[in-house]
PDB file of C-alpha atoms in Angstrom:
ATOM      1  CA  ASN A   1     -16.197  -1.438  28.761  1.00 39.00           C
ATOM      2  CA  VAL A   2     -12.430  -0.545  29.469  1.00 41.00           C
ATOM      3  CA  TRP A   3     -11.393  -3.673  26.924  1.00 43.00           C
ATOM      4  CA  TRP A   4     -13.779  -2.798  24.511  1.00 44.00           C
ATOM      5  CA  ALA A   5     -12.300   0.684  24.222  1.00 41.00           C
ATOM      6  CA  VAL A   6      -8.486  -0.731  23.877  1.00 41.00           C
ATOM      7  CA  VAL A   7      -9.471  -3.281  21.295  1.00 44.00           C
ATOM      8  CA  VAL A   8     -11.405  -0.133  19.237  1.00 44.00           C
ATOM      9  CA  GLY A   9      -8.292   1.868  19.881  1.00 42.00           C
ATOM     10  CA  GLU A  10      -6.018  -0.624  18.525  1.00 42.00           C
ATOM     11  CA  MET A  11      -8.355  -1.567  15.383  1.00 42.00           C
ATOM     12  CA  GLU A  12      -8.357   2.396  14.210  1.00 42.00           C
ATOM     13  CA  GLU A  13      -4.554   2.515  14.791  1.00 39.00           C
ATOM     14  CA  THR A  14      -3.786  -0.668  12.594  1.00 37.00           C
ATOM     15  CA  PHE A  15      -6.159   0.535  10.065  1.00 38.00           C
ATOM     16  CA  GLU A  16      -4.710   4.013   9.834  1.00 37.00           C
ATOM     17  CA  GLY A  17      -1.181   2.566   9.585  1.00 36.00           C
ATOM     18  CA  ASN A  18      -2.285   0.431   6.498  1.00 37.00           C
ATOM     19  CA  ALA A  19      -4.312   3.234   4.715  1.00 39.00           C
ATOM     20  CA  GLY A  20      -1.627   5.794   5.053  1.00 39.00           C
ATOM     21  CA  SER A  21       1.311   3.362   3.588  1.00 42.00           C
ATOM     22  CA  GLY A  22      -0.085   2.916  -0.064  1.00 43.00           C
ATOM     23  CA  ALA A  23      -2.819   5.427  -0.162  1.00 47.00           C
ATOM     24  CA  SER A  24      -1.107   7.879  -2.072  1.00 65.00           C
ATOM     25  CA  ASP A  25       0.819   5.528  -4.323  1.00 87.00           C
ATOM     26  CA  THR A  26      -1.918   4.614  -6.533  1.00 90.00           C
ATOM     27  CA  VAL A  27      -5.684   5.551  -7.347  1.00 92.00           C
ATOM     28  CA  PRO A  28      -8.682   3.178  -8.686  1.00 92.00           C
ATOM     29  CA  ILE A  29      -9.639   3.480 -12.332  1.00 92.00           C
ATOM     30  CA  GLN A  30     -12.071   1.493 -14.083  1.00 93.00           C
ATOM     31  CA  ALA A  31     -10.390  -0.801 -16.856  1.00 92.00           C
ATOM     32  CA  GLY A  32     -12.864   0.690 -19.247  1.00 91.00           C
ATOM     33  CA  ALA A  33     -11.800   4.145 -18.596  1.00 93.00           C
ATOM     34  CA  LEU A  34      -7.969   3.451 -19.302  1.00 94.00           C
ATOM     35  CA  LYS A  35      -6.695   4.936 -22.671  1.00 94.00           C
ATOM     36  CA  LYS A  36      -3.304   4.757 -24.397  1.00 95.00           C
ATOM     37  CA  ASN A  37      -0.319   6.909 -23.194  1.00 94.00           C
ATOM     38  CA  SER A  38      -2.148   6.961 -19.349  1.00 94.00           C
ATOM     39  CA  PHE A  39      -0.553   5.109 -16.489  1.00 95.00           C
ATOM     40  CA  VAL A  40      -1.814   1.716 -14.846  1.00 96.00           C
ATOM     41  CA  VAL A  41      -0.427  -0.568 -12.501  1.00 95.00           C
ATOM     42  CA  ILE A  42       0.203  -4.160 -14.370  1.00 95.00           C
ATOM     43  CA  LYS A  43       1.546  -6.914 -12.225  1.00 94.00           C
ATOM     44  CA  GLY A  44       2.688  -4.857  -9.556  1.00 93.00           C
ATOM     45  CA  PHE A  45       4.542  -2.421 -11.807  1.00 94.00           C
ATOM     46  CA  PRO A  46       3.883   1.248 -12.884  1.00 95.00           C
ATOM     47  CA  CYS A  47       3.292   1.165 -16.702  1.00 95.00           C
ATOM     48  CA  LYS A  48       2.619   3.699 -19.465  1.00 96.00           C
ATOM     49  CA  ILE A  49      -0.107   2.045 -21.851  1.00 96.00           C
ATOM     50  CA  VAL A  50       1.353   1.460 -25.346  1.00 97.00           C
ATOM     51  CA  ASP A  51      -1.722  -0.405 -26.522  1.00 96.00           C
ATOM     52  CA  TYR A  52      -5.115  -0.770 -25.274  1.00 96.00           C
ATOM     53  CA  SER A  53      -8.050  -2.476 -27.163  1.00 94.00           C
ATOM     54  CA  THR A  54     -11.596  -3.811 -25.898  1.00 92.00           C
ATOM     55  CA  SER A  55     -13.139  -6.751 -27.184  1.00 88.00           C
ATOM     56  CA  LYS A  56     -16.832  -8.183 -26.480  1.00 81.00           C
ATOM     57  CA  THR A  57     -16.529 -11.877 -25.703  1.00 74.00           C
ATOM     58  CA  GLY A  58     -19.887 -14.574 -26.019  1.00 67.00           C
ATOM     59  CA  LYS A  59     -23.652 -13.858 -25.940  1.00 72.00           C
ATOM     60  CA  HIS A  60     -23.249 -13.283 -21.839  1.00 71.00           C
ATOM     61  CA  GLY A  61     -19.706 -12.551 -21.419  1.00 77.00           C
ATOM     62  CA  HIS A  62     -18.267  -9.047 -20.394  1.00 81.00           C
ATOM     63  CA  ALA A  63     -16.351  -6.844 -22.675  1.00 88.00           C
ATOM     64  CA  LYS A  64     -12.775  -7.361 -21.819  1.00 91.00           C
ATOM     65  CA  ALA A  65      -9.804  -4.884 -21.814  1.00 92.00           C
ATOM     66  CA  ASN A  66      -6.460  -5.745 -23.489  1.00 95.00           C
ATOM     67  CA  ILE A  67      -3.788  -3.718 -21.996  1.00 96.00           C
ATOM     68  CA  THR A  68      -0.298  -3.551 -22.960  1.00 97.00           C
ATOM     69  CA  GLY A  69       2.150  -1.321 -20.830  1.00 96.00           C
ATOM     70  CA  ILE A  70       5.731  -0.591 -20.781  1.00 96.00           C
ATOM     71  CA  ASP A  71       7.213  -0.215 -17.121  1.00 95.00           C
ATOM     72  CA  ILE A  72       8.084   3.383 -16.665  1.00 94.00           C
ATOM     73  CA  PHE A  73      11.524   2.744 -14.941  1.00 93.00           C
ATOM     74  CA  THR A  74      12.743  -0.474 -16.516  1.00 92.00           C
ATOM     75  CA  GLY A  75      11.072  -0.115 -20.127  1.00 93.00           C
ATOM     76  CA  LYS A  76      10.019  -3.953 -19.572  1.00 96.00           C
ATOM     77  CA  LYS A  77       6.613  -4.679 -21.336  1.00 97.00           C
ATOM     78  CA  TYR A  78       3.604  -6.086 -19.641  1.00 96.00           C
ATOM     79  CA  GLU A  79       0.215  -7.202 -20.723  1.00 96.00           C
ATOM     80  CA  ASP A  80      -2.995  -7.839 -18.750  1.00 95.00           C
ATOM     81  CA  ILE A  81      -6.551  -8.725 -19.752  1.00 93.00           C
ATOM     82  CA  CYS A  82      -9.303  -8.051 -17.684  1.00 91.00           C
ATOM     83  CA  PRO A  83     -13.215  -7.080 -17.670  1.00 90.00           C
ATOM     84  CA  THR A  84     -13.750  -3.279 -18.724  1.00 90.00           C
ATOM     85  CA  SER A  85     -15.889  -2.975 -15.478  1.00 90.00           C
ATOM     86  CA  HIS A  86     -13.010  -3.964 -12.978  1.00 91.00           C
ATOM     87  CA  ASN A  87     -10.923  -1.458 -10.930  1.00 93.00           C
ATOM     88  CA  MET A  88      -7.357  -1.309 -11.667  1.00 93.00           C
ATOM     89  CA  GLU A  89      -4.693   0.537  -9.928  1.00 93.00           C
ATOM     90  CA  GLN A  90      -3.265   3.764 -11.460  1.00 94.00           C
ATOM     91  CA  PRO A  91      -0.063   5.013 -10.284  1.00 94.00           C
ATOM     92  CA  VAL A  92       0.309   8.683  -9.110  1.00 92.00           C
ATOM     93  CA  VAL A  93       3.313   9.579 -11.374  1.00 93.00           C
ATOM     94  CA  THR A  94       5.265  12.709 -10.568  1.00 92.00           C
ATOM     95  CA  ARG A  95       7.918  14.674 -12.277  1.00 93.00           C
ATOM     96  CA  LYS A  96      10.181  17.103 -10.634  1.00 94.00           C
ATOM     97  CA  ASP A  97      13.088  19.038 -12.205  1.00 95.00           C
ATOM     98  CA  TYR A  98      16.409  19.402 -10.044  1.00 96.00           C
ATOM     99  CA  GLN A  99      19.536  21.289 -10.636  1.00 96.00           C
ATOM    100  CA  LEU A 100      22.648  19.180 -10.820  1.00 96.00           C
ATOM    101  CA  MET A 101      25.223  20.282  -8.358  1.00 96.00           C
ATOM    102  CA  ASN A 102      27.598  17.289  -8.233  1.00 95.00           C
ATOM    103  CA  ILE A 103      28.063  13.855  -9.070  1.00 94.00           C
ATOM    104  CA  ASP A 104      30.361  11.865  -6.424  1.00 94.00           C
ATOM    105  CA  GLU A 105      32.638   8.937  -6.937  1.00 94.00           C
ATOM    106  CA  GLU A 106      29.872   6.510  -6.371  1.00 94.00           C
ATOM    107  CA  ASN A 107      27.704   8.162  -9.019  1.00 93.00           C
ATOM    108  CA  TYR A 108      25.246   9.700  -6.457  1.00 94.00           C
ATOM    109  CA  CYS A 109      23.886  12.953  -7.524  1.00 95.00           C
ATOM    110  CA  SER A 110      23.618  16.114  -5.493  1.00 96.00           C
ATOM    111  CA  LEU A 111      20.324  17.883  -6.697  1.00 95.00           C
ATOM    112  CA  MET A 112      18.714  21.022  -5.564  1.00 95.00           C
ATOM    113  CA  ASP A 113      15.160  21.998  -6.270  1.00 94.00           C
ATOM    114  CA  ASP A 114      13.452  25.317  -6.940  1.00 93.00           C
ATOM    115  CA  LYS A 115      13.057  25.875  -3.189  1.00 94.00           C
ATOM    116  CA  ASN A 116      16.797  25.336  -2.425  1.00 94.00           C
ATOM    117  CA  ASP A 117      16.173  22.131  -0.686  1.00 95.00           C
ATOM    118  CA  THR A 118      19.176  19.330  -1.591  1.00 94.00           C
ATOM    119  CA  ARG A 119      18.787  15.515  -1.871  1.00 94.00           C
ATOM    120  CA  GLU A 120      21.751  12.989  -2.463  1.00 95.00           C
ATOM    121  CA  ASP A 121      19.911   9.628  -2.728  1.00 94.00           C
ATOM    122  CA  LEU A 122      19.512   9.054  -6.531  1.00 94.00           C
ATOM    123  CA  LYS A 123      22.353   7.170  -8.316  1.00 93.00           C
ATOM    124  CA  LEU A 124      23.422   7.239 -11.967  1.00 92.00           C
ATOM    125  CA  ASP A 125      23.954   3.989 -13.892  1.00 90.00           C
ATOM    126  CA  PRO A 126      26.027   5.411 -16.866  1.00 85.00           C
ATOM    127  CA  ALA A 127      27.008   1.954 -18.077  1.00 88.00           C
ATOM    128  CA  GLY A 128      23.431   0.860 -18.107  1.00 86.00           C
ATOM    129  CA  GLU A 129      21.383   3.870 -19.004  1.00 87.00           C
ATOM    130  CA  GLU A 130      22.097   6.245 -22.044  1.00 92.00           C
ATOM    131  CA  VAL A 131      20.627   9.432 -20.410  1.00 93.00           C
ATOM    132  CA  HIS A 132      22.726   8.920 -17.292  1.00 93.00           C
ATOM    133  CA  LYS A 133      25.591   8.515 -19.634  1.00 93.00           C
ATOM    134  CA  LYS A 134      24.891  11.906 -21.167  1.00 95.00           C
ATOM    135  CA  ILE A 135      24.429  13.503 -17.679  1.00 94.00           C
ATOM    136  CA  PHE A 136      27.544  12.120 -16.464  1.00 92.00           C
ATOM    137  CA  GLU A 137      29.727  13.275 -19.856  1.00 94.00           C
ATOM    138  CA  ASP A 138      28.027  16.923 -19.889  1.00 94.00           C
ATOM    139  CA  PHE A 139      28.638  17.346 -16.076  1.00 94.00           C
ATOM    140  CA  ASN A 140      32.348  16.295 -16.444  1.00 93.00           C
ATOM    141  CA  ASN A 141      32.320  18.952 -19.249  1.00 94.00           C
ATOM    142  CA  ASP A 142      31.375  21.670 -16.682  1.00 93.00           C
ATOM    143  CA  LYS A 143      27.689  21.948 -18.449  1.00 94.00           C
ATOM    144  CA  ASP A 144      25.062  23.308 -15.930  1.00 95.00           C
ATOM    145  CA  LEU A 145      22.421  20.844 -16.136  1.00 95.00           C
ATOM    146  CA  VAL A 146      18.747  20.184 -14.928  1.00 95.00           C
ATOM    147  CA  VAL A 147      17.512  16.815 -14.475  1.00 95.00           C
ATOM    148  CA  THR A 148      14.115  15.216 -14.464  1.00 94.00           C
ATOM    149  CA  VAL A 149      13.246  12.899 -11.792  1.00 94.00           C
ATOM    150  CA  LEU A 150      10.221  10.707 -12.313  1.00 93.00           C
ATOM    151  CA  GLY A 151       8.607   9.322  -9.242  1.00 92.00           C
ATOM    152  CA  ALA A 152       5.902   6.581  -8.622  1.00 93.00           C
ATOM    153  CA  MET A 153       5.067   3.898  -6.150  1.00 92.00           C
ATOM    154  CA  LYS A 154       8.043   4.708  -3.718  1.00 91.00           C
ATOM    155  CA  THR A 155      10.471   4.691  -6.813  1.00 92.00           C
ATOM    156  CA  GLU A 156      12.276   7.544  -8.550  1.00 93.00           C
ATOM    157  CA  LYS A 157      14.746   7.909 -11.353  1.00 94.00           C
ATOM    158  CA  ILE A 158      16.230  10.505 -13.001  1.00 93.00           C
ATOM    159  CA  ILE A 159      14.846  10.345 -16.764  1.00 93.00           C
ATOM    160  CA  ALA A 160      15.999  13.394 -18.528  1.00 93.00           C
ATOM    161  CA  VAL A 161      18.294  16.137 -18.559  1.00 94.00           C
ATOM    162  CA  LYS A 162      18.507  19.584 -20.205  1.00 95.00           C
ATOM    163  CA  GLU A 163      21.163  22.061 -20.171  1.00 93.00           C
ATOM    164  CA  ILE A 164      20.760  25.342 -18.613  1.00 89.00           C
ATOM    165  CA  SER A 165      21.615  28.082 -21.176  1.00 78.00           C
ATOM    166  CA  SER A 166      23.613  31.074 -19.306  1.00 63.00           C
TER     167      SER A 166
END
């Protein structure tokens, strides 16, 4: 009896550990319920659907969904075809605005949210990202800026900027 209790305890602990790690990153959604401009995980990447169509196959076949999505972080295009009855993963996508306090010499941003909590873990890529280049230039011209951070599947990126009018 004692041995059984230990095994059950280990199993429960292991299960909880696995469930917690990725549980809030995505939610299941039926392929047939997806629409254009919604989000879906294609080949492991969070994508915004730019093209979606369904096609009926043969006499006894299943309806198929043809999904084309653009990675929300890299802009890379991904395609997938699957039966409309199958479950796919939909990424939980967050957007949050932060006031830009500083940019250090390695291009890390010092950001503050509306609760005055700060973070310094997001880096600008002024050479590769047009928005990041604009943030860098505007900040160096002493403009007060608010940046929008997009988050999904344990990845975050600064995707937009607006100037705070005094």
